[in-house]
Amino acid sequence: RNHSMSTTSLLRLLGPRGGLSNSSLATSTLRRCSPFATATTSASSSRNSAFPPSSPLLSNLASRHFSSEDDHDSIRRRNIGISAHIDSGKTTLTERILFYTGRIKAIHDVRGKDGVGAKMDSMDLEREKGITIQSAATFCRWKDAHINIIDTPGHVDFTIEVERALRVLDGGILVLCGVSGVQSQSLTVDRQMKRYNVPRLAFINKLDRQGSNPWKVINDLRNQLKLNACAVQLPIGLEDKHTGVVDLILNKSYTFDGEKGEKVKEGDVPEDMKGLVEEKRLELIEKLADVDDEIGELFLMEEEPSEEQLKEAIRRQTVACKFVPVFMGSAFKNKGVQPLLDGVIDYLPEPIEKENYALDRTKDEEPVLVTGKKDDPLLALAFK
């Protein structure tokens, strides 16, 4: 919250830059999570005299990584949101992401017994009721990537919070309950994602619960949401026997040990799952072949695509909003979160890969492509 307040203060001091005024670019569908982009260039200006050189805010700006850096910079960036029906495990998933990326030192559960509550639920009412009321933004680092995250509410009464967040995002994670599957608010979130052309991954959560069935959920995605969705993982066991996942692309298994599931053990595919893995891998190739020319050509020639070809095809079609890779796990039981983070890096777009448009009001709101390059004038969309 302090970060958000400082952001608002800094933007208010910076004001319009680069000749952009309210009459030129007043409305925008610019998708950015970090409004600090290129703010460092004005850190020493007289307008920012309210922030002394020793201010922690300004001193930290140089160490942050923003969407407007050079395209060939080695740092990869992802601006993502986590959305779902209420009680699907969005905030629980975000808590695990923050823990595994080192942003927090301990995991606290929603409405936990210790009275602390999840990190992203900062309001007393959120912690009391165990629900997210307002969107919360944070950031983390995973491997060589910088990830901006917005955790959104799931309750229908706060759906405008999801709308505001999706308007500025480059990608999303649609979380689904492994028991209930697609629910009413899942339909609303799906419409919002389609409205703003937000590529998404799906994460089937709560596979440790009684009655969980990931294949029913995938059928819901295809039939109710009309998505070209397909599993890129298989769960190792369900309900109380859920211990990990199998990667269909790499043909490897991942199990999660340690007190908080922080130790990821890589192994071979279990013998009793090899037949199912082969079947679901072929289904994955078929679904990709429907939308990707390269995989389609290999499929028709009855050639097996390589791991690299599969990953590249999944990324191409996910960014184009023509394919939804489905990941699996249980955030509460600390299973499947780290491979999901790998999927965010592998399949969701860089900010500059998304075509963002502003509307030029001097030309009857003609769309103007926003390139997002480092040398461009500052253009920010204040969404919260």
Tab-separated table of C-alpha atoms in Angstrom:
chain	number	residue	atom	x	y	z
A	1	ARG	CA	0.000	0.000	0.000
A	2	ASN	CA	2.862	2.396	0.768
A	3	HIS	CA	4.224	1.612	-2.681
A	4	SER	CA	0.871	2.555	-4.262
A	5	MET	CA	0.632	5.794	-2.273
A	6	SER	CA	4.162	6.772	-3.263
A	7	THR	CA	3.362	5.997	-6.880
A	8	THR	CA	0.363	8.311	-6.842
A	9	SER	CA	2.367	11.079	-5.191
A	10	LEU	CA	5.233	10.788	-7.655
A	11	LEU	CA	2.935	10.824	-10.688
A	12	ARG	CA	1.106	13.858	-9.327
A	13	LEU	CA	4.412	15.703	-9.028
A	14	LEU	CA	5.664	14.649	-12.444
A	15	GLY	CA	2.578	15.847	-14.305
A	16	PRO	CA	2.302	15.605	-18.109
A	17	ARG	CA	5.568	15.207	-20.033
A	18	GLY	CA	6.793	15.065	-23.570
A	19	GLY	CA	4.150	17.439	-24.896
A	20	LEU	CA	1.279	15.047	-24.162
A	21	SER	CA	-1.760	16.874	-22.877
A	22	ASN	CA	-5.315	16.058	-21.959
A	23	SER	CA	-6.428	17.159	-25.405
A	24	SER	CA	-4.105	14.792	-27.271
A	25	LEU	CA	-4.099	11.418	-25.582
A	26	ALA	CA	-6.792	11.378	-22.947
A	27	THR	CA	-8.037	7.841	-23.247
A	28	SER	CA	-5.861	4.792	-23.473
A	29	THR	CA	-5.891	1.050	-23.343
A	30	LEU	CA	-2.202	1.090	-22.515
A	31	ARG	CA	-1.443	-2.033	-20.520
A	32	ARG	CA	1.226	-1.334	-17.950
A	33	CYS	CA	1.529	-2.344	-14.346
A	34	SER	CA	4.445	-0.089	-13.461
A	35	PRO	CA	3.597	3.620	-13.631
A	36	PHE	CA	7.180	4.450	-12.659
A	37	ALA	CA	8.443	3.896	-16.215
A	38	THR	CA	11.060	6.515	-17.167
A	39	ALA	CA	10.352	8.379	-13.940
A	40	THR	CA	14.029	8.233	-12.998
A	41	THR	CA	14.855	10.849	-15.622
A	42	SER	CA	12.866	13.422	-13.658
A	43	ALA	CA	13.965	12.374	-10.201
A	44	SER	CA	16.308	15.349	-9.844
A	45	SER	CA	14.013	17.969	-11.381
A	46	SER	CA	12.720	20.875	-9.386
A	47	ARG	CA	9.186	19.520	-9.558
A	48	ASN	CA	10.314	16.586	-7.447
A	49	SER	CA	11.814	18.712	-4.704
A	50	ALA	CA	9.381	17.083	-2.290
A	51	PHE	CA	11.572	13.981	-2.548
A	52	PRO	CA	15.107	14.694	-1.255
A	53	PRO	CA	18.003	12.845	-2.938
A	54	SER	CA	18.212	10.546	0.072
A	55	SER	CA	14.544	9.576	-0.187
A	56	PRO	CA	14.116	5.762	-0.102
A	57	LEU	CA	11.612	6.044	-2.953
A	58	LEU	CA	14.041	7.727	-5.343
A	59	SER	CA	17.058	5.720	-4.219
A	60	ASN	CA	15.187	2.499	-4.973
A	61	LEU	CA	14.085	3.563	-8.452
A	62	ALA	CA	17.468	2.804	-9.999
A	63	SER	CA	17.302	-0.823	-8.840
A	64	ARG	CA	13.812	-1.467	-10.243
A	65	HIS	CA	13.204	-2.920	-13.692
A	66	PHE	CA	10.497	-1.367	-15.818
A	67	SER	CA	8.663	-2.077	-19.048
A	68	SER	CA	10.328	0.767	-20.935
A	69	GLU	CA	13.921	-0.489	-20.744
A	70	ASP	CA	15.845	-1.407	-23.892
A	71	ASP	CA	14.254	-4.252	-25.848
A	72	HIS	CA	17.513	-6.215	-25.872
A	73	ASP	CA	18.050	-5.895	-22.136
A	74	SER	CA	18.677	-9.264	-20.496
A	75	ILE	CA	15.873	-8.759	-17.970
A	76	ARG	CA	12.539	-10.250	-18.968
A	77	ARG	CA	9.338	-8.632	-17.705
A	78	ARG	CA	5.813	-9.822	-17.130
A	79	ASN	CA	2.796	-7.759	-16.061
A	80	ILE	CA	0.191	-10.253	-14.900
A	81	GLY	CA	-3.050	-10.406	-12.957
A	82	ILE	CA	-4.553	-13.294	-11.005
A	83	SER	CA	-8.315	-13.579	-11.444
A	84	ALA	CA	-11.001	-16.137	-10.589
A	85	HIS	CA	-14.332	-16.860	-8.976
A	86	ILE	CA	-14.488	-16.177	-5.241
A	87	ASP	CA	-12.743	-18.787	-3.057
A	88	SER	CA	-10.786	-20.358	-5.913
A	89	GLY	CA	-7.467	-19.613	-4.212
A	90	LYS	CA	-6.175	-16.439	-5.917
A	91	THR	CA	-4.767	-14.769	-2.805
A	92	THR	CA	-3.413	-18.091	-1.508
A	93	LEU	CA	-1.621	-18.581	-4.832
A	94	THR	CA	-0.199	-15.041	-4.723
A	95	GLU	CA	1.055	-15.669	-1.162
A	96	ARG	CA	2.977	-18.735	-2.371
A	97	ILE	CA	4.390	-16.853	-5.346
A	98	LEU	CA	5.702	-14.125	-3.036
A	99	PHE	CA	7.217	-16.729	-0.712
A	100	TYR	CA	8.968	-18.768	-3.419
A	101	THR	CA	10.357	-15.625	-5.054
A	102	GLY	CA	11.739	-14.398	-1.724
A	103	ARG	CA	9.485	-11.351	-1.317
A	104	ILE	CA	8.124	-12.574	2.027
A	105	LYS	CA	9.780	-14.741	4.647
A	106	ALA	CA	6.742	-16.643	5.905
A	107	ILE	CA	3.447	-17.897	4.522
A	108	HIS	CA	0.260	-16.693	6.201
A	109	ASP	CA	-3.057	-18.089	5.099
A	110	VAL	CA	-6.256	-16.219	4.331
A	111	ARG	CA	-8.194	-15.939	7.593
A	112	GLY	CA	-5.300	-17.808	9.233
A	113	LYS	CA	-5.248	-18.891	12.847
A	114	ASP	CA	-2.224	-16.708	13.611
A	115	GLY	CA	-4.304	-13.572	12.999
A	116	VAL	CA	-1.818	-12.185	10.460
A	117	GLY	CA	-3.603	-13.035	7.224
A	118	ALA	CA	-2.296	-13.098	3.661
A	119	LYS	CA	0.124	-10.381	2.614
A	120	MET	CA	-2.086	-9.041	-0.185
A	121	ASP	CA	-5.127	-8.654	2.083
A	122	SER	CA	-4.154	-5.445	3.855
A	123	MET	CA	-7.607	-4.276	4.961
A	124	ASP	CA	-8.905	-5.447	8.338
A	125	LEU	CA	-12.236	-6.309	6.746
A	126	GLU	CA	-10.487	-8.492	4.132
A	127	ARG	CA	-8.709	-10.442	6.839
A	128	GLU	CA	-11.853	-10.734	8.939
A	129	LYS	CA	-14.032	-12.030	6.103
A	130	GLY	CA	-11.315	-13.986	4.300
A	131	ILE	CA	-12.038	-12.385	0.917
A	132	THR	CA	-10.272	-9.866	-1.316
A	133	ILE	CA	-12.166	-6.573	-1.621
A	134	GLN	CA	-9.764	-4.362	-3.538
A	135	SER	CA	-7.043	-5.150	-6.053
A	136	ALA	CA	-3.522	-5.198	-4.662
A	137	ALA	CA	-0.319	-4.782	-6.678
A	138	THR	CA	3.131	-6.116	-5.923
A	139	PHE	CA	6.254	-7.305	-7.753
A	140	CYS	CA	8.763	-10.132	-7.513
A	141	ARG	CA	11.695	-11.711	-9.334
A	142	TRP	CA	11.694	-15.262	-10.655
A	143	LYS	CA	14.934	-16.507	-12.194
A	144	ASP	CA	15.911	-13.802	-14.731
A	145	ALA	CA	12.477	-12.167	-14.927
A	146	HIS	CA	10.780	-9.269	-13.168
A	147	ILE	CA	7.071	-9.882	-12.553
A	148	ASN	CA	4.472	-7.270	-11.639
A	149	ILE	CA	1.406	-8.921	-10.099
A	150	ILE	CA	-2.108	-7.668	-9.416
A	151	ASP	CA	-4.244	-9.823	-7.128
A	152	THR	CA	-7.912	-9.136	-7.901
A	153	PRO	CA	-11.164	-9.791	-5.999
A	154	GLY	CA	-13.396	-12.711	-6.928
A	155	HIS	CA	-16.687	-11.526	-5.463
A	156	VAL	CA	-19.230	-10.219	-7.979
A	157	ASP	CA	-19.753	-7.027	-5.946
A	158	PHE	CA	-16.159	-5.970	-6.614
A	159	THR	CA	-15.920	-6.977	-10.273
A	160	ILE	CA	-15.068	-3.386	-11.297
A	161	GLU	CA	-11.731	-3.913	-9.512
A	162	VAL	CA	-11.003	-6.772	-11.915
A	163	GLU	CA	-12.048	-4.611	-14.876
A	164	ARG	CA	-9.627	-1.833	-13.904
A	165	ALA	CA	-6.772	-4.275	-13.429
A	166	LEU	CA	-7.265	-6.213	-16.670
A	167	ARG	CA	-7.270	-2.960	-18.590
A	168	VAL	CA	-3.580	-2.436	-17.853
A	169	LEU	CA	-2.255	-6.001	-17.879
A	170	ASP	CA	-0.244	-7.874	-20.500
A	171	GLY	CA	-1.239	-11.353	-19.295
A	172	GLY	CA	-3.276	-13.172	-16.699
A	173	ILE	CA	-3.697	-16.357	-14.700
A	174	LEU	CA	-7.242	-17.693	-14.585
A	175	VAL	CA	-7.509	-19.751	-11.395
A	176	LEU	CA	-10.158	-22.479	-11.276
A	177	CYS	CA	-11.274	-24.710	-8.435
A	178	GLY	CA	-10.469	-28.361	-9.153
A	179	VAL	CA	-13.814	-29.402	-7.663
A	180	SER	CA	-16.249	-26.706	-8.846
A	181	GLY	CA	-14.614	-25.891	-12.189
A	182	VAL	CA	-15.970	-22.927	-14.141
A	183	GLN	CA	-18.324	-20.878	-11.938
A	184	SER	CA	-20.409	-17.746	-12.442
A	185	GLN	CA	-17.634	-15.234	-11.816
A	186	SER	CA	-15.269	-17.290	-13.989
A	187	LEU	CA	-17.576	-16.440	-16.883
A	188	THR	CA	-17.424	-12.732	-16.033
A	189	VAL	CA	-13.613	-12.735	-15.754
A	190	ASP	CA	-13.382	-14.579	-19.070
A	191	ARG	CA	-15.501	-11.908	-20.794
A	192	GLN	CA	-13.302	-9.182	-19.306
A	193	MET	CA	-10.115	-10.901	-20.471
A	194	LYS	CA	-11.525	-11.265	-23.973
A	195	ARG	CA	-12.646	-7.625	-23.997
A	196	TYR	CA	-9.088	-6.408	-23.393
A	197	ASN	CA	-7.375	-9.209	-25.364
A	198	VAL	CA	-5.454	-10.450	-22.336
A	199	PRO	CA	-3.545	-13.714	-22.956
A	200	ARG	CA	-3.941	-16.101	-20.089
A	201	LEU	CA	-2.778	-19.310	-18.463
A	202	ALA	CA	-5.254	-21.449	-16.550
A	203	PHE	CA	-4.332	-22.930	-13.173
A	204	ILE	CA	-6.532	-25.709	-11.802
A	205	ASN	CA	-6.184	-25.311	-8.051
A	206	LYS	CA	-7.290	-27.353	-5.035
A	207	LEU	CA	-6.500	-30.759	-6.539
A	208	ASP	CA	-5.934	-31.982	-2.981
A	209	ARG	CA	-9.642	-31.637	-2.181
A	210	GLN	CA	-12.186	-34.419	-2.143
A	211	GLY	CA	-13.907	-34.763	-5.526
A	212	SER	CA	-11.320	-32.844	-7.560
A	213	ASN	CA	-11.392	-33.626	-11.288
A	214	PRO	CA	-9.109	-31.607	-13.596
A	215	TRP	CA	-10.522	-33.158	-16.780
A	216	LYS	CA	-14.007	-31.917	-15.929
A	217	VAL	CA	-12.560	-28.422	-15.453
A	218	ILE	CA	-10.807	-28.525	-18.838
A	219	ASN	CA	-14.065	-29.605	-20.492
A	220	ASP	CA	-15.762	-26.638	-18.771
A	221	LEU	CA	-13.123	-24.315	-20.223
A	222	ARG	CA	-13.785	-25.668	-23.702
A	223	ASN	CA	-17.575	-25.901	-23.537
A	224	GLN	CA	-18.600	-22.985	-21.307
A	225	LEU	CA	-15.843	-20.461	-22.036
A	226	LYS	CA	-15.225	-21.655	-25.622
A	227	LEU	CA	-11.458	-21.642	-25.091
A	228	ASN	CA	-8.906	-23.750	-26.931
A	229	ALA	CA	-7.564	-25.054	-23.628
A	230	CYS	CA	-5.341	-28.060	-23.103
A	231	ALA	CA	-3.294	-29.461	-20.239
A	232	VAL	CA	0.470	-29.014	-20.326
A	233	GLN	CA	0.723	-30.913	-17.027
A	234	LEU	CA	-0.811	-33.974	-15.397
A	235	PRO	CA	-1.380	-34.267	-11.655
A	236	ILE	CA	0.425	-37.033	-9.801
A	237	GLY	CA	-2.454	-38.324	-7.710
A	238	LEU	CA	-5.593	-36.492	-6.668
A	239	GLU	CA	-7.238	-35.601	-3.365
A	240	ASP	CA	-5.099	-36.758	-0.417
A	241	LYS	CA	-2.720	-38.571	-2.799
A	242	HIS	CA	-1.771	-35.445	-4.764
A	243	THR	CA	2.010	-35.119	-4.575
A	244	GLY	CA	3.120	-33.286	-7.720
A	245	VAL	CA	2.771	-32.847	-11.475
A	246	VAL	CA	4.132	-34.310	-14.717
A	247	ASP	CA	5.287	-31.918	-17.451
A	248	LEU	CA	3.882	-33.149	-20.779
A	249	ILE	CA	6.393	-31.154	-22.826
A	250	LEU	CA	9.564	-32.211	-21.018
A	251	ASN	CA	8.283	-35.651	-19.913
A	252	LYS	CA	9.473	-35.027	-16.367
A	253	SER	CA	7.812	-35.264	-12.979
A	254	TYR	CA	7.997	-32.643	-10.240
A	255	THR	CA	7.320	-33.305	-6.576
A	256	PHE	CA	7.480	-30.754	-3.789
A	257	ASP	CA	9.237	-31.419	-0.494
A	258	GLY	CA	10.242	-29.294	2.455
A	259	GLU	CA	8.107	-27.642	5.099
A	260	LYS	CA	6.549	-25.232	2.579
A	261	GLY	CA	7.079	-27.133	-0.672
A	262	GLU	CA	10.155	-25.067	-1.490
A	263	LYS	CA	12.257	-28.074	-2.565
A	264	VAL	CA	11.305	-29.110	-6.108
A	265	LYS	CA	12.430	-32.623	-7.006
A	266	GLU	CA	12.702	-33.472	-10.677
A	267	GLY	CA	12.315	-37.094	-11.731
A	268	ASP	CA	11.092	-39.502	-14.364
A	269	VAL	CA	7.455	-40.065	-15.253
A	270	PRO	CA	5.912	-42.678	-12.914
A	271	GLU	CA	5.497	-46.056	-14.627
A	272	ASP	CA	1.752	-46.195	-14.011
A	273	MET	CA	1.275	-42.801	-15.734
A	274	LYS	CA	3.251	-43.311	-18.949
A	275	GLY	CA	0.225	-44.367	-20.993
A	276	LEU	CA	-1.839	-41.375	-19.845
A	277	VAL	CA	1.096	-39.013	-20.432
A	278	GLU	CA	1.465	-40.248	-24.021
A	279	GLU	CA	-2.286	-39.863	-24.625
A	280	LYS	CA	-2.486	-36.336	-23.202
A	281	ARG	CA	0.696	-35.235	-24.989
A	282	LEU	CA	-0.846	-36.280	-28.308
A	283	GLU	CA	-4.003	-34.346	-27.375
A	284	LEU	CA	-1.849	-31.279	-26.672
A	285	ILE	CA	-0.187	-31.548	-30.097
A	286	GLU	CA	-3.592	-31.920	-31.775
A	287	LYS	CA	-4.989	-28.828	-30.064
A	288	LEU	CA	-1.923	-26.826	-31.058
A	289	ALA	CA	-2.096	-28.136	-34.621
A	290	ASP	CA	-5.585	-26.619	-34.921
A	291	VAL	CA	-4.209	-23.080	-34.502
A	292	ASP	CA	-0.453	-23.195	-35.253
A	293	ASP	CA	0.789	-23.742	-38.815
A	294	GLU	CA	4.204	-25.131	-37.855
A	295	ILE	CA	2.794	-27.766	-35.483
A	296	GLY	CA	-0.063	-28.443	-37.915
A	297	GLU	CA	2.393	-29.240	-40.688
A	298	LEU	CA	4.397	-31.578	-38.460
A	299	PHE	CA	1.176	-33.249	-37.308
A	300	LEU	CA	0.034	-33.897	-40.873
A	301	MET	CA	3.446	-35.342	-41.745
A	302	GLU	CA	3.219	-37.527	-38.615
A	303	GLU	CA	6.455	-36.065	-37.240
A	304	GLU	CA	7.054	-35.532	-33.537
A	305	PRO	CA	7.665	-31.857	-32.628
A	306	SER	CA	10.640	-31.117	-30.404
A	307	GLU	CA	10.344	-29.631	-26.919
A	308	GLU	CA	11.505	-26.274	-28.264
A	309	GLN	CA	8.994	-26.315	-31.113
A	310	LEU	CA	6.155	-27.100	-28.699
A	311	LYS	CA	7.147	-24.307	-26.310
A	312	GLU	CA	7.479	-21.776	-29.104
A	313	ALA	CA	4.097	-22.767	-30.555
A	314	ILE	CA	2.389	-22.543	-27.157
A	315	ARG	CA	3.896	-19.109	-26.621
A	316	ARG	CA	2.898	-17.838	-30.079
A	317	GLN	CA	-0.698	-18.935	-29.759
A	318	THR	CA	-1.050	-17.920	-26.101
A	319	VAL	CA	0.122	-14.391	-26.905
A	320	ALA	CA	-2.301	-14.368	-29.851
A	321	CYS	CA	-5.149	-15.426	-27.469
A	322	LYS	CA	-5.770	-18.573	-29.517
A	323	PHE	CA	-4.595	-21.126	-26.945
A	324	VAL	CA	-4.771	-21.518	-23.157
A	325	PRO	CA	-2.179	-23.808	-21.513
A	326	VAL	CA	-3.555	-25.423	-18.359
A	327	PHE	CA	-1.381	-25.923	-15.278
A	328	MET	CA	-2.302	-27.919	-12.185
A	329	GLY	CA	-1.582	-28.055	-8.476
A	330	SER	CA	-2.692	-27.036	-5.008
A	331	ALA	CA	-1.530	-23.653	-3.762
A	332	PHE	CA	-2.678	-24.330	-0.195
A	333	LYS	CA	-0.659	-27.569	-0.106
A	334	ASN	CA	2.320	-25.834	-1.795
A	335	LYS	CA	2.273	-27.915	-4.958
A	336	GLY	CA	2.626	-26.788	-8.578
A	337	VAL	CA	3.385	-23.107	-7.969
A	338	GLN	CA	7.005	-23.049	-9.169
A	339	PRO	CA	6.211	-24.710	-12.548
A	340	LEU	CA	3.362	-22.200	-12.942
A	341	LEU	CA	5.892	-19.375	-12.517
A	342	ASP	CA	8.027	-21.004	-15.207
A	343	GLY	CA	4.925	-21.011	-17.419
A	344	VAL	CA	4.393	-17.292	-16.807
A	345	ILE	CA	7.913	-16.624	-18.067
A	346	ASP	CA	7.732	-19.089	-20.967
A	347	TYR	CA	4.278	-18.323	-22.369
A	348	LEU	CA	2.990	-14.886	-21.348
A	349	PRO	CA	4.103	-11.828	-23.353
A	350	GLU	CA	6.691	-9.154	-22.749
A	351	PRO	CA	5.092	-5.696	-22.448
A	352	ILE	CA	6.472	-4.675	-25.855
A	353	GLU	CA	4.903	-7.768	-27.456
A	354	LYS	CA	1.423	-6.430	-26.774
A	355	GLU	CA	-0.086	-3.905	-29.159
A	356	ASN	CA	-1.348	-1.053	-26.981
A	357	TYR	CA	-3.325	1.871	-28.339
A	358	ALA	CA	-4.136	5.359	-27.126
A	359	LEU	CA	-6.895	7.489	-28.641
A	360	ASP	CA	-5.999	10.828	-30.232
A	361	ARG	CA	-8.848	13.190	-29.325
A	362	THR	CA	-7.659	15.810	-31.814
A	363	LYS	CA	-8.401	13.342	-34.646
A	364	ASP	CA	-11.801	12.037	-33.576
A	365	GLU	CA	-10.241	9.472	-31.214
A	366	GLU	CA	-8.163	7.821	-33.910
A	367	PRO	CA	-6.172	4.878	-32.443
A	368	VAL	CA	-2.465	5.584	-31.987
A	369	LEU	CA	-0.049	2.681	-31.497
A	370	VAL	CA	2.002	3.063	-28.311
A	371	THR	CA	5.414	1.504	-28.851
A	372	GLY	CA	6.637	1.519	-25.245
A	373	LYS	CA	10.269	2.159	-26.197
A	374	LYS	CA	12.726	3.682	-23.751
A	375	ASP	CA	13.159	6.940	-25.656
A	376	ASP	CA	9.432	7.628	-26.010
A	377	PRO	CA	7.804	10.407	-23.942
A	378	LEU	CA	6.223	9.242	-20.715
A	379	LEU	CA	2.677	7.952	-21.173
A	380	ALA	CA	1.060	6.351	-18.132
A	381	LEU	CA	-2.411	5.008	-17.491
A	382	ALA	CA	-3.495	5.620	-13.889
A	383	PHE	CA	-5.826	2.701	-13.305
A	384	LYS	CA	-6.302	2.729	-9.551
